[in-house]
Amino acid sequence: MLIKAAGAVMIMTSGVLIGVSLKQRLVNHIQRLISIKDFLLYAKRKLSYDMPILYEMFSEYEGDTAGGMIDNIARLLGEENSVMYSVKRGIELSDVPEILLARERNYIENVFSQLGSSDCESQAALIENAVVQIESMIAEAVRENERKSKVVMSVSVYSGAVLAIILL
């Protein structure tokens, strides 16, 4: 009987931990979008004051690197790859494809690929529009988090309890 009780506790615990893991994915989604927005705001400030080359802008950034995306892009740009290749490959090498939705990832890839391709005013306008768009993505992700997190935790706890009862 003691083994069955211990097994039931472990099953219930695993159900709760699965729920916690799924909830953390929702939080990571929001954090990635915020870190990308922060980088774009940094890029806008850099462009308005320094007019750096693209490699410097990516490599000198000291904030959250969006799951390694910004570091990867900086490294690839430093190896003298094209902007388009560096952005696409930098995103692929990071954890962004696993966390962001496909449409968000495609939008960010498009925006990053356009950096450095025009004058400062055009780039500032591009970044401002991108920040507004990403803010709406963040708001949508927050709403989704609020909606799904309660459901995920409830389902994981109840499914663990049901499995434990069935196996007893």
Short mmCIF file of N, CA and C in Angstrom, two decimals:
data_model
loop_
_atom_site.label_atom_id
_atom_site.label_comp_id
_atom_site.label_asym_id
_atom_site.label_seq_id
_atom_site.Cartn_x
_atom_site.Cartn_y
_atom_site.Cartn_z
N MET A 1 0.82 -1.20 0.00
CA MET A 1 0.00 0.00 0.00
C MET A 1 0.86 1.26 0.00
N LEU A 2 1.97 1.21 0.71
CA LEU A 2 2.87 2.36 0.78
C LEU A 2 3.46 2.67 -0.59
N ILE A 3 3.77 1.63 -1.36
CA ILE A 3 4.33 1.84 -2.70
C ILE A 3 3.30 2.48 -3.61
N LYS A 4 2.04 2.07 -3.50
CA LYS A 4 0.98 2.66 -4.31
C LYS A 4 0.79 4.14 -3.96
N ALA A 5 0.84 4.45 -2.68
CA ALA A 5 0.68 5.84 -2.25
C ALA A 5 1.85 6.69 -2.74
N ALA A 6 3.05 6.15 -2.65
CA ALA A 6 4.22 6.89 -3.15
C ALA A 6 4.12 7.09 -4.66
N GLY A 7 3.66 6.05 -5.37
CA GLY A 7 3.47 6.18 -6.82
C GLY A 7 2.42 7.23 -7.15
N ALA A 8 1.34 7.26 -6.40
CA ALA A 8 0.28 8.25 -6.63
C ALA A 8 0.81 9.65 -6.41
N VAL A 9 1.60 9.83 -5.37
CA VAL A 9 2.18 11.15 -5.09
C VAL A 9 3.12 11.57 -6.23
N MET A 10 3.91 10.62 -6.72
CA MET A 10 4.82 10.95 -7.81
C MET A 10 4.07 11.29 -9.09
N ILE A 11 2.99 10.59 -9.37
CA ILE A 11 2.18 10.89 -10.56
C ILE A 11 1.56 12.27 -10.44
N MET A 12 1.02 12.58 -9.27
CA MET A 12 0.42 13.90 -9.07
C MET A 12 1.48 14.99 -9.18
N THR A 13 2.66 14.74 -8.63
CA THR A 13 3.74 15.70 -8.70
C THR A 13 4.19 15.92 -10.15
N SER A 14 4.27 14.84 -10.91
CA SER A 14 4.67 15.00 -12.31
C SER A 14 3.63 15.80 -13.09
N GLY A 15 2.35 15.60 -12.78
CA GLY A 15 1.30 16.38 -13.43
C GLY A 15 1.45 17.87 -13.13
N VAL A 16 1.73 18.18 -11.88
CA VAL A 16 1.93 19.59 -11.49
C VAL A 16 3.16 20.17 -12.18
N LEU A 17 4.24 19.40 -12.22
CA LEU A 17 5.47 19.89 -12.85
C LEU A 17 5.30 20.10 -14.36
N ILE A 18 4.51 19.26 -15.00
CA ILE A 18 4.21 19.48 -16.42
C ILE A 18 3.47 20.79 -16.58
N GLY A 19 2.52 21.06 -15.70
CA GLY A 19 1.79 22.32 -15.75
C GLY A 19 2.70 23.52 -15.54
N VAL A 20 3.62 23.40 -14.59
CA VAL A 20 4.58 24.49 -14.33
C VAL A 20 5.45 24.72 -15.56
N SER A 21 5.88 23.64 -16.20
CA SER A 21 6.71 23.76 -17.40
C SER A 21 5.97 24.46 -18.53
N LEU A 22 4.72 24.08 -18.75
CA LEU A 22 3.93 24.71 -19.80
C LEU A 22 3.66 26.18 -19.49
N LYS A 23 3.43 26.47 -18.22
CA LYS A 23 3.21 27.86 -17.83
C LYS A 23 4.48 28.69 -18.05
N GLN A 24 5.64 28.10 -17.78
CA GLN A 24 6.91 28.81 -17.98
C GLN A 24 7.13 29.13 -19.46
N ARG A 25 6.68 28.26 -20.35
CA ARG A 25 6.78 28.54 -21.79
C ARG A 25 6.02 29.81 -22.15
N LEU A 26 4.84 29.99 -21.54
CA LEU A 26 4.05 31.19 -21.80
C LEU A 26 4.79 32.43 -21.30
N VAL A 27 5.43 32.33 -20.15
CA VAL A 27 6.18 33.45 -19.59
C VAL A 27 7.41 33.75 -20.45
N ASN A 28 8.10 32.70 -20.92
CA ASN A 28 9.27 32.90 -21.78
C ASN A 28 8.90 33.61 -23.08
N HIS A 29 7.73 33.32 -23.60
CA HIS A 29 7.25 33.98 -24.82
C HIS A 29 7.20 35.49 -24.62
N ILE A 30 6.63 35.90 -23.51
CA ILE A 30 6.52 37.33 -23.20
C ILE A 30 7.91 37.93 -23.00
N GLN A 31 8.78 37.23 -22.27
CA GLN A 31 10.13 37.74 -22.01
C GLN A 31 10.94 37.90 -23.30
N ARG A 32 10.81 36.97 -24.24
CA ARG A 32 11.54 37.10 -25.51
C ARG A 32 11.08 38.33 -26.28
N LEU A 33 9.78 38.53 -26.33
CA LEU A 33 9.26 39.70 -27.05
C LEU A 33 9.73 41.00 -26.39
N ILE A 34 9.75 41.04 -25.07
CA ILE A 34 10.21 42.23 -24.36
C ILE A 34 11.69 42.47 -24.63
N SER A 35 12.50 41.43 -24.62
CA SER A 35 13.94 41.61 -24.86
C SER A 35 14.20 42.06 -26.29
N ILE A 36 13.41 41.61 -27.24
CA ILE A 36 13.57 42.07 -28.63
C ILE A 36 13.17 43.53 -28.74
N LYS A 37 12.09 43.91 -28.07
CA LYS A 37 11.66 45.31 -28.07
C LYS A 37 12.74 46.19 -27.45
N ASP A 38 13.33 45.73 -26.34
CA ASP A 38 14.39 46.50 -25.69
C ASP A 38 15.59 46.69 -26.62
N PHE A 39 15.94 45.64 -27.36
CA PHE A 39 17.05 45.77 -28.31
C PHE A 39 16.72 46.79 -29.39
N LEU A 40 15.50 46.77 -29.90
CA LEU A 40 15.13 47.73 -30.95
C LEU A 40 15.17 49.16 -30.42
N LEU A 41 14.76 49.38 -29.19
CA LEU A 41 14.84 50.71 -28.60
C LEU A 41 16.30 51.14 -28.43
N TYR A 42 17.15 50.19 -28.05
CA TYR A 42 18.59 50.45 -27.97
C TYR A 42 19.14 50.82 -29.35
N ALA A 43 18.74 50.05 -30.36
CA ALA A 43 19.21 50.31 -31.74
C ALA A 43 18.77 51.70 -32.20
N LYS A 44 17.57 52.09 -31.85
CA LYS A 44 17.09 53.43 -32.23
C LYS A 44 17.93 54.52 -31.57
N ARG A 45 18.24 54.35 -30.29
CA ARG A 45 19.10 55.33 -29.60
C ARG A 45 20.49 55.38 -30.23
N LYS A 46 21.06 54.20 -30.51
CA LYS A 46 22.39 54.14 -31.12
C LYS A 46 22.40 54.85 -32.48
N LEU A 47 21.36 54.61 -33.26
CA LEU A 47 21.29 55.22 -34.59
C LEU A 47 21.17 56.73 -34.52
N SER A 48 20.45 57.22 -33.53
CA SER A 48 20.26 58.66 -33.44
C SER A 48 21.49 59.39 -32.91
N TYR A 49 22.37 58.69 -32.20
CA TYR A 49 23.56 59.35 -31.64
C TYR A 49 24.86 58.99 -32.36
N ASP A 50 25.07 57.70 -32.61
CA ASP A 50 26.38 57.26 -33.09
C ASP A 50 26.45 56.91 -34.56
N MET A 51 25.36 56.47 -35.16
CA MET A 51 25.34 55.91 -36.51
C MET A 51 26.38 54.80 -36.66
N PRO A 52 26.30 53.75 -35.81
CA PRO A 52 27.30 52.68 -35.88
C PRO A 52 27.04 51.75 -37.06
N ILE A 53 28.05 50.97 -37.40
CA ILE A 53 27.80 49.93 -38.38
C ILE A 53 26.98 48.85 -37.68
N LEU A 54 26.31 48.05 -38.47
CA LEU A 54 25.37 47.07 -37.92
C LEU A 54 26.05 46.08 -36.97
N TYR A 55 27.24 45.63 -37.32
CA TYR A 55 27.96 44.68 -36.47
C TYR A 55 28.19 45.27 -35.08
N GLU A 56 28.61 46.53 -35.02
CA GLU A 56 28.86 47.18 -33.73
C GLU A 56 27.59 47.28 -32.91
N MET A 57 26.49 47.60 -33.57
CA MET A 57 25.23 47.76 -32.86
C MET A 57 24.83 46.44 -32.19
N PHE A 58 24.98 45.33 -32.90
CA PHE A 58 24.62 44.04 -32.33
C PHE A 58 25.64 43.57 -31.29
N SER A 59 26.90 43.75 -31.57
CA SER A 59 27.93 43.22 -30.67
C SER A 59 28.08 44.02 -29.38
N GLU A 60 27.76 45.30 -29.39
CA GLU A 60 27.91 46.13 -28.20
C GLU A 60 26.70 46.09 -27.27
N TYR A 61 25.63 45.44 -27.70
CA TYR A 61 24.42 45.38 -26.89
C TYR A 61 24.69 44.55 -25.64
N GLU A 62 24.31 45.09 -24.48
CA GLU A 62 24.60 44.43 -23.21
C GLU A 62 23.35 43.95 -22.48
N GLY A 63 22.19 44.09 -23.10
CA GLY A 63 20.97 43.64 -22.45
C GLY A 63 20.72 42.16 -22.68
N ASP A 64 19.49 41.74 -22.41
CA ASP A 64 19.09 40.35 -22.65
C ASP A 64 19.17 40.09 -24.14
N THR A 65 19.87 39.07 -24.54
CA THR A 65 20.14 38.82 -25.96
C THR A 65 19.07 37.97 -26.63
N ALA A 66 17.90 37.91 -26.06
CA ALA A 66 16.76 37.20 -26.65
C ALA A 66 17.11 35.75 -26.94
N GLY A 67 17.55 35.06 -25.93
CA GLY A 67 17.87 33.65 -26.09
C GLY A 67 19.06 33.39 -26.98
N GLY A 68 19.99 34.32 -27.04
CA GLY A 68 21.19 34.16 -27.85
C GLY A 68 21.07 34.68 -29.26
N MET A 69 19.90 35.14 -29.65
CA MET A 69 19.68 35.60 -31.02
C MET A 69 20.60 36.76 -31.38
N ILE A 70 20.67 37.77 -30.54
CA ILE A 70 21.46 38.96 -30.85
C ILE A 70 22.95 38.62 -30.88
N ASP A 71 23.40 37.79 -29.94
CA ASP A 71 24.81 37.35 -29.95
C ASP A 71 25.14 36.59 -31.23
N ASN A 72 24.24 35.70 -31.64
CA ASN A 72 24.47 34.93 -32.86
C ASN A 72 24.52 35.82 -34.09
N ILE A 73 23.63 36.79 -34.16
CA ILE A 73 23.63 37.71 -35.30
C ILE A 73 24.93 38.51 -35.31
N ALA A 74 25.36 38.99 -34.14
CA ALA A 74 26.62 39.75 -34.06
C ALA A 74 27.80 38.90 -34.52
N ARG A 75 27.84 37.66 -34.07
CA ARG A 75 28.94 36.77 -34.46
C ARG A 75 28.95 36.54 -35.96
N LEU A 76 27.78 36.29 -36.53
CA LEU A 76 27.69 36.02 -37.97
C LEU A 76 28.02 37.27 -38.79
N LEU A 77 27.59 38.43 -38.31
CA LEU A 77 27.96 39.68 -39.00
C LEU A 77 29.46 39.91 -38.92
N GLY A 78 30.06 39.56 -37.79
CA GLY A 78 31.50 39.70 -37.62
C GLY A 78 32.28 38.80 -38.54
N GLU A 79 31.68 37.70 -38.97
CA GLU A 79 32.32 36.80 -39.92
C GLU A 79 32.08 37.26 -41.37
N GLU A 80 31.56 38.46 -41.52
CA GLU A 80 31.32 39.11 -42.81
C GLU A 80 30.29 38.38 -43.66
N ASN A 81 29.27 37.83 -43.01
CA ASN A 81 28.13 37.27 -43.73
C ASN A 81 27.17 38.40 -44.07
N SER A 82 26.27 38.16 -44.98
CA SER A 82 25.28 39.18 -45.33
C SER A 82 24.32 39.38 -44.16
N VAL A 83 23.67 40.53 -44.15
CA VAL A 83 22.72 40.84 -43.09
C VAL A 83 21.58 39.83 -43.11
N MET A 84 21.06 39.55 -44.30
CA MET A 84 19.94 38.62 -44.43
C MET A 84 20.30 37.24 -43.88
N TYR A 85 21.46 36.73 -44.26
CA TYR A 85 21.91 35.42 -43.79
C TYR A 85 22.15 35.45 -42.28
N SER A 86 22.82 36.49 -41.80
CA SER A 86 23.15 36.58 -40.37
C SER A 86 21.89 36.60 -39.52
N VAL A 87 20.89 37.36 -39.95
CA VAL A 87 19.65 37.44 -39.18
C VAL A 87 18.92 36.11 -39.21
N LYS A 88 18.76 35.56 -40.39
CA LYS A 88 18.04 34.28 -40.52
C LYS A 88 18.73 33.18 -39.72
N ARG A 89 20.04 33.05 -39.87
CA ARG A 89 20.79 32.00 -39.18
C ARG A 89 20.89 32.29 -37.68
N GLY A 90 21.02 33.56 -37.31
CA GLY A 90 21.07 33.92 -35.90
C GLY A 90 19.79 33.56 -35.17
N ILE A 91 18.67 33.74 -35.84
CA ILE A 91 17.39 33.36 -35.25
C ILE A 91 17.30 31.85 -35.14
N GLU A 92 17.73 31.14 -36.18
CA GLU A 92 17.68 29.68 -36.16
C GLU A 92 18.53 29.09 -35.04
N LEU A 93 19.67 29.70 -34.76
CA LEU A 93 20.59 29.18 -33.75
C LEU A 93 20.16 29.51 -32.32
N SER A 94 19.21 30.40 -32.17
CA SER A 94 18.75 30.79 -30.84
C SER A 94 17.56 29.93 -30.42
N ASP A 95 16.99 30.24 -29.25
CA ASP A 95 15.80 29.51 -28.83
C ASP A 95 14.51 30.19 -29.29
N VAL A 96 14.65 31.25 -30.07
CA VAL A 96 13.48 32.00 -30.54
C VAL A 96 12.50 31.15 -31.35
N PRO A 97 12.97 30.28 -32.28
CA PRO A 97 11.99 29.48 -33.03
C PRO A 97 11.13 28.57 -32.15
N GLU A 98 11.65 28.16 -31.02
CA GLU A 98 10.90 27.29 -30.13
C GLU A 98 9.92 28.07 -29.27
N ILE A 99 10.16 29.35 -29.08
CA ILE A 99 9.37 30.13 -28.14
C ILE A 99 8.35 31.03 -28.84
N LEU A 100 8.76 31.72 -29.89
CA LEU A 100 7.87 32.65 -30.56
C LEU A 100 7.00 31.95 -31.60
N LEU A 101 5.87 32.55 -31.90
CA LEU A 101 5.01 32.05 -32.97
C LEU A 101 5.67 32.34 -34.31
N ALA A 102 5.29 31.59 -35.32
CA ALA A 102 5.91 31.73 -36.65
C ALA A 102 5.72 33.14 -37.21
N ARG A 103 4.55 33.72 -37.04
CA ARG A 103 4.32 35.06 -37.59
C ARG A 103 5.15 36.10 -36.85
N GLU A 104 5.35 35.92 -35.54
CA GLU A 104 6.19 36.84 -34.77
C GLU A 104 7.65 36.70 -35.21
N ARG A 105 8.09 35.49 -35.36
CA ARG A 105 9.47 35.23 -35.78
C ARG A 105 9.72 35.81 -37.18
N ASN A 106 8.78 35.62 -38.09
CA ASN A 106 8.93 36.15 -39.45
C ASN A 106 8.96 37.68 -39.45
N TYR A 107 8.13 38.28 -38.63
CA TYR A 107 8.11 39.75 -38.55
C TYR A 107 9.44 40.27 -38.02
N ILE A 108 9.94 39.65 -36.97
CA ILE A 108 11.21 40.09 -36.36
C ILE A 108 12.36 39.88 -37.34
N GLU A 109 12.35 38.76 -38.04
CA GLU A 109 13.38 38.51 -39.05
C GLU A 109 13.34 39.58 -40.14
N ASN A 110 12.15 39.96 -40.56
CA ASN A 110 12.00 40.99 -41.58
C ASN A 110 12.52 42.34 -41.09
N VAL A 111 12.18 42.71 -39.88
CA VAL A 111 12.63 43.99 -39.33
C VAL A 111 14.15 44.02 -39.17
N PHE A 112 14.71 42.97 -38.57
CA PHE A 112 16.15 42.92 -38.37
C PHE A 112 16.91 42.92 -39.69
N SER A 113 16.34 42.28 -40.71
CA SER A 113 17.00 42.24 -42.02
C SER A 113 17.04 43.61 -42.68
N GLN A 114 16.10 44.48 -42.32
CA GLN A 114 16.05 45.82 -42.92
C GLN A 114 16.95 46.82 -42.19
N LEU A 115 17.44 46.46 -41.02
CA LEU A 115 18.33 47.38 -40.30
C LEU A 115 19.60 47.60 -41.12
N GLY A 116 20.04 48.81 -41.16
CA GLY A 116 21.27 49.13 -41.86
C GLY A 116 21.12 49.29 -43.36
N SER A 117 19.90 49.20 -43.87
CA SER A 117 19.72 49.25 -45.32
C SER A 117 19.26 50.61 -45.83
N SER A 118 19.09 51.58 -44.94
CA SER A 118 18.65 52.90 -45.38
C SER A 118 19.21 53.97 -44.46
N ASP A 119 18.77 55.20 -44.66
CA ASP A 119 19.27 56.31 -43.84
C ASP A 119 18.71 56.21 -42.42
N CYS A 120 19.27 57.02 -41.55
CA CYS A 120 18.92 56.96 -40.12
C CYS A 120 17.45 57.25 -39.86
N GLU A 121 16.90 58.23 -40.54
CA GLU A 121 15.49 58.59 -40.31
C GLU A 121 14.57 57.44 -40.70
N SER A 122 14.86 56.80 -41.82
CA SER A 122 14.03 55.67 -42.26
C SER A 122 14.16 54.51 -41.29
N GLN A 123 15.36 54.26 -40.81
CA GLN A 123 15.56 53.18 -39.85
C GLN A 123 14.87 53.48 -38.53
N ALA A 124 14.92 54.74 -38.10
CA ALA A 124 14.23 55.12 -36.86
C ALA A 124 12.73 54.91 -37.01
N ALA A 125 12.18 55.27 -38.16
CA ALA A 125 10.75 55.06 -38.40
C ALA A 125 10.42 53.57 -38.44
N LEU A 126 11.28 52.78 -39.08
CA LEU A 126 11.10 51.33 -39.11
C LEU A 126 11.08 50.76 -37.70
N ILE A 127 12.02 51.20 -36.88
CA ILE A 127 12.11 50.70 -35.50
C ILE A 127 10.90 51.13 -34.69
N GLU A 128 10.46 52.38 -34.85
CA GLU A 128 9.28 52.85 -34.12
C GLU A 128 8.06 52.01 -34.46
N ASN A 129 7.87 51.74 -35.76
CA ASN A 129 6.73 50.91 -36.17
C ASN A 129 6.87 49.49 -35.62
N ALA A 130 8.09 48.96 -35.63
CA ALA A 130 8.32 47.61 -35.12
C ALA A 130 8.04 47.55 -33.62
N VAL A 131 8.45 48.56 -32.89
CA VAL A 131 8.21 48.58 -31.44
C VAL A 131 6.71 48.59 -31.15
N VAL A 132 5.96 49.38 -31.91
CA VAL A 132 4.50 49.41 -31.73
C VAL A 132 3.91 48.03 -32.01
N GLN A 133 4.36 47.42 -33.10
CA GLN A 133 3.86 46.08 -33.46
C GLN A 133 4.23 45.05 -32.39
N ILE A 134 5.46 45.11 -31.90
CA ILE A 134 5.89 44.15 -30.87
C ILE A 134 5.16 44.39 -29.56
N GLU A 135 4.86 45.64 -29.25
CA GLU A 135 4.07 45.92 -28.05
C GLU A 135 2.69 45.29 -28.15
N SER A 136 2.10 45.30 -29.33
CA SER A 136 0.79 44.64 -29.49
C SER A 136 0.95 43.12 -29.38
N MET A 137 2.08 42.58 -29.87
CA MET A 137 2.35 41.15 -29.71
C MET A 137 2.51 40.80 -28.23
N ILE A 138 3.17 41.69 -27.48
CA ILE A 138 3.35 41.46 -26.04
C ILE A 138 2.00 41.48 -25.33
N ALA A 139 1.15 42.45 -25.68
CA ALA A 139 -0.17 42.53 -25.06
C ALA A 139 -0.99 41.28 -25.36
N GLU A 140 -0.90 40.79 -26.58
CA GLU A 140 -1.61 39.57 -26.96
C GLU A 140 -1.05 38.37 -26.19
N ALA A 141 0.27 38.30 -26.04
CA ALA A 141 0.89 37.20 -25.30
C ALA A 141 0.51 37.24 -23.82
N VAL A 142 0.41 38.43 -23.26
CA VAL A 142 -0.01 38.57 -21.85
C VAL A 142 -1.45 38.08 -21.68
N ARG A 143 -2.32 38.46 -22.61
CA ARG A 143 -3.71 37.99 -22.54
C ARG A 143 -3.77 36.46 -22.65
N GLU A 144 -2.98 35.91 -23.56
CA GLU A 144 -2.94 34.46 -23.73
C GLU A 144 -2.40 33.78 -22.47
N ASN A 145 -1.39 34.39 -21.87
CA ASN A 145 -0.82 33.85 -20.64
C ASN A 145 -1.87 33.82 -19.54
N GLU A 146 -2.59 34.91 -19.38
CA GLU A 146 -3.62 34.98 -18.34
C GLU A 146 -4.71 33.95 -18.58
N ARG A 147 -5.07 33.77 -19.85
CA ARG A 147 -6.15 32.85 -20.19
C ARG A 147 -5.70 31.39 -20.03
N LYS A 148 -4.52 31.08 -20.52
CA LYS A 148 -4.09 29.68 -20.56
C LYS A 148 -3.43 29.19 -19.28
N SER A 149 -2.80 30.07 -18.51
CA SER A 149 -2.03 29.58 -17.36
C SER A 149 -2.92 28.91 -16.33
N LYS A 150 -4.09 29.45 -16.07
CA LYS A 150 -5.00 28.83 -15.11
C LYS A 150 -5.49 27.48 -15.62
N VAL A 151 -5.79 27.44 -16.91
CA VAL A 151 -6.28 26.19 -17.50
C VAL A 151 -5.19 25.12 -17.46
N VAL A 152 -3.97 25.49 -17.84
CA VAL A 152 -2.86 24.54 -17.86
C VAL A 152 -2.62 23.96 -16.48
N MET A 153 -2.57 24.80 -15.48
CA MET A 153 -2.31 24.32 -14.12
C MET A 153 -3.47 23.44 -13.63
N SER A 154 -4.68 23.85 -13.89
CA SER A 154 -5.84 23.05 -13.44
C SER A 154 -5.85 21.68 -14.11
N VAL A 155 -5.66 21.65 -15.43
CA VAL A 155 -5.68 20.39 -16.16
C VAL A 155 -4.55 19.48 -15.68
N SER A 156 -3.37 20.04 -15.46
CA SER A 156 -2.25 19.19 -15.04
C SER A 156 -2.49 18.60 -13.65
N VAL A 157 -3.02 19.39 -12.74
CA VAL A 157 -3.30 18.89 -11.39
C VAL A 157 -4.40 17.83 -11.43
N TYR A 158 -5.48 18.12 -12.14
CA TYR A 158 -6.59 17.16 -12.19
C TYR A 158 -6.21 15.88 -12.92
N SER A 159 -5.44 16.01 -14.00
CA SER A 159 -5.04 14.79 -14.72
C SER A 159 -4.11 13.93 -13.86
N GLY A 160 -3.22 14.57 -13.12
CA GLY A 160 -2.37 13.81 -12.20
C GLY A 160 -3.18 13.11 -11.14
N ALA A 161 -4.18 13.79 -10.60
CA ALA A 161 -5.03 13.19 -9.57
C ALA A 161 -5.84 12.02 -10.13
N VAL A 162 -6.38 12.20 -11.33
CA VAL A 162 -7.18 11.13 -11.95
C VAL A 162 -6.30 9.92 -12.23
N LEU A 163 -5.11 10.13 -12.77
CA LEU A 163 -4.21 9.00 -13.03
C LEU A 163 -3.83 8.28 -11.75
N ALA A 164 -3.59 9.04 -10.70
CA ALA A 164 -3.25 8.42 -9.42
C ALA A 164 -4.41 7.58 -8.88
N ILE A 165 -5.61 8.07 -9.01
CA ILE A 165 -6.79 7.33 -8.55
C ILE A 165 -6.99 6.07 -9.37
N ILE A 166 -6.83 6.20 -10.67
CA ILE A 166 -7.01 5.04 -11.56
C ILE A 166 -5.99 3.95 -11.24
N LEU A 167 -4.75 4.35 -11.01
CA LEU A 167 -3.70 3.37 -10.76
C LEU A 167 -3.77 2.76 -9.36
N LEU A 168 -4.48 3.41 -8.44
CA LEU A 168 -4.62 2.84 -7.10
C LEU A 168 -5.68 1.77 -7.16
#
